[in-house]
C-alpha positions as a printed Julia matrix, in Angstrom:
109×3 Matrix{Float64}:
 103.82  103.38  101.79
 107.23  104.43  100.53
 110.5   104.49  102.43
 112.76  107.29  101.21
 115.99  109.0   102.2
 115.45  112.27  100.37
 112.58  114.58   99.54
 112.58  117.0    96.65
 110.07  119.17   94.83
 110.95  117.22   91.68
 109.33  114.14   93.27
 105.85  115.67   93.09
 103.63  114.29   90.34
 101.75  117.55   89.79
 101.16  120.98   91.25
  99.84  122.5    93.32
 101.02  119.99   95.9
 100.51  120.23   99.65
 103.05  118.36  101.79
 102.54  117.53  105.44
 105.67  116.53  107.4
 105.66  115.18  110.94
 108.72  114.01  112.86
 108.29  110.7   114.67
 110.47  108.82  117.15
 112.66  105.96  115.86
 110.66  103.29  117.73
 107.42  104.54  116.17
 109.07  104.54  112.73
 110.11  100.9   113.25
 106.61   99.87  114.4
 104.98  101.66  111.48
 107.39  100.14  108.95
 106.82   96.64  110.37
 103.04   97.08  110.3
 102.98   98.44  106.75
 105.4    95.72  105.62
 102.94   93.06  106.85
  99.72   94.73  105.65
 100.42   96.33  102.27
 104.15   96.06  101.81
 106.49   99.0   101.49
 108.27  100.32   98.43
 111.81  101.51   98.97
 113.22  104.39   96.97
 116.39  104.7    99.03
 119.04  105.84   96.57
 122.12  104.97   98.63
 123.13  101.37   99.44
 124.63  102.27  102.83
 121.5   104.19  103.81
 119.36  101.2   102.79
 121.48   98.93  105.0
 121.31  101.32  107.98
 117.54  101.77  107.48
 117.1    97.97  107.4
 119.0    97.61  110.68
 117.12  100.49  112.31
 113.61   99.56  111.14
 113.96   95.79  111.42
 112.69   95.14  107.87
 114.44   94.71  104.54
 114.86   98.13  102.92
 116.1    97.77   99.36
 118.63  100.02   97.66
 116.62  101.39   94.75
 118.16  104.4    93.01
 115.22  105.16   90.74
 113.27  108.34   90.12
 109.69  108.2    91.35
 106.83  110.61   91.79
 104.48  111.1    94.73
 100.87  112.06   94.12
  97.98  113.18   96.3
  97.19  110.57   98.95
 100.69  109.05   98.96
 102.55  108.55  102.24
 106.22  107.99  102.91
 108.55  107.31  105.8
 111.54  109.61  105.34
 114.82  108.87  107.11
 117.25  111.8   107.23
 120.75  112.1   108.66
 121.44  115.2   110.77
 124.62  116.62  112.35
 128.27  116.26  111.33
 129.01  115.45  107.72
 129.7   111.77  107.27
 133.02  111.0   105.58
 132.6   109.93  101.95
 131.88  106.2   101.82
 131.02  106.02  105.52
 129.24  102.8   106.48
 127.98  104.01  109.88
 126.41  107.12  111.36
 129.32  109.17  112.75
 129.5   110.03  116.44
 127.28  113.03  117.13
 125.11  112.25  114.12
 121.56  111.06  114.27
 119.01  109.46  112.0
 115.65  111.2   112.28
 112.35  109.93  110.91
 109.47  111.85  109.33
 106.04  110.92  108.03
 105.39  112.59  104.68
 101.88  112.95  103.3
 101.04  114.47   99.93
  97.63  116.1   100.08
């Protein structure tokens, strides 16, 4: 399983690609990340160091900062963390008041 902070069409290995997205609650995201970390490990492709730190704190596992390009193929799954609400000031180390971190399961079919 991957942990990511962005999702783009350029991350698909080939086309056609069918993506399934499902929002999950933060506590479920943390349980899933912990379980996958123990069973198979997780690969982080979080391209922002501050996001990786916040994800680590939120999920309770080490989420590495790894600004590399990668491709998802059929059968791949990812845990996507996305920030919603007010724009964070450049270089912000915390989620601003009124902002929220939301979690999604991504499956490439």
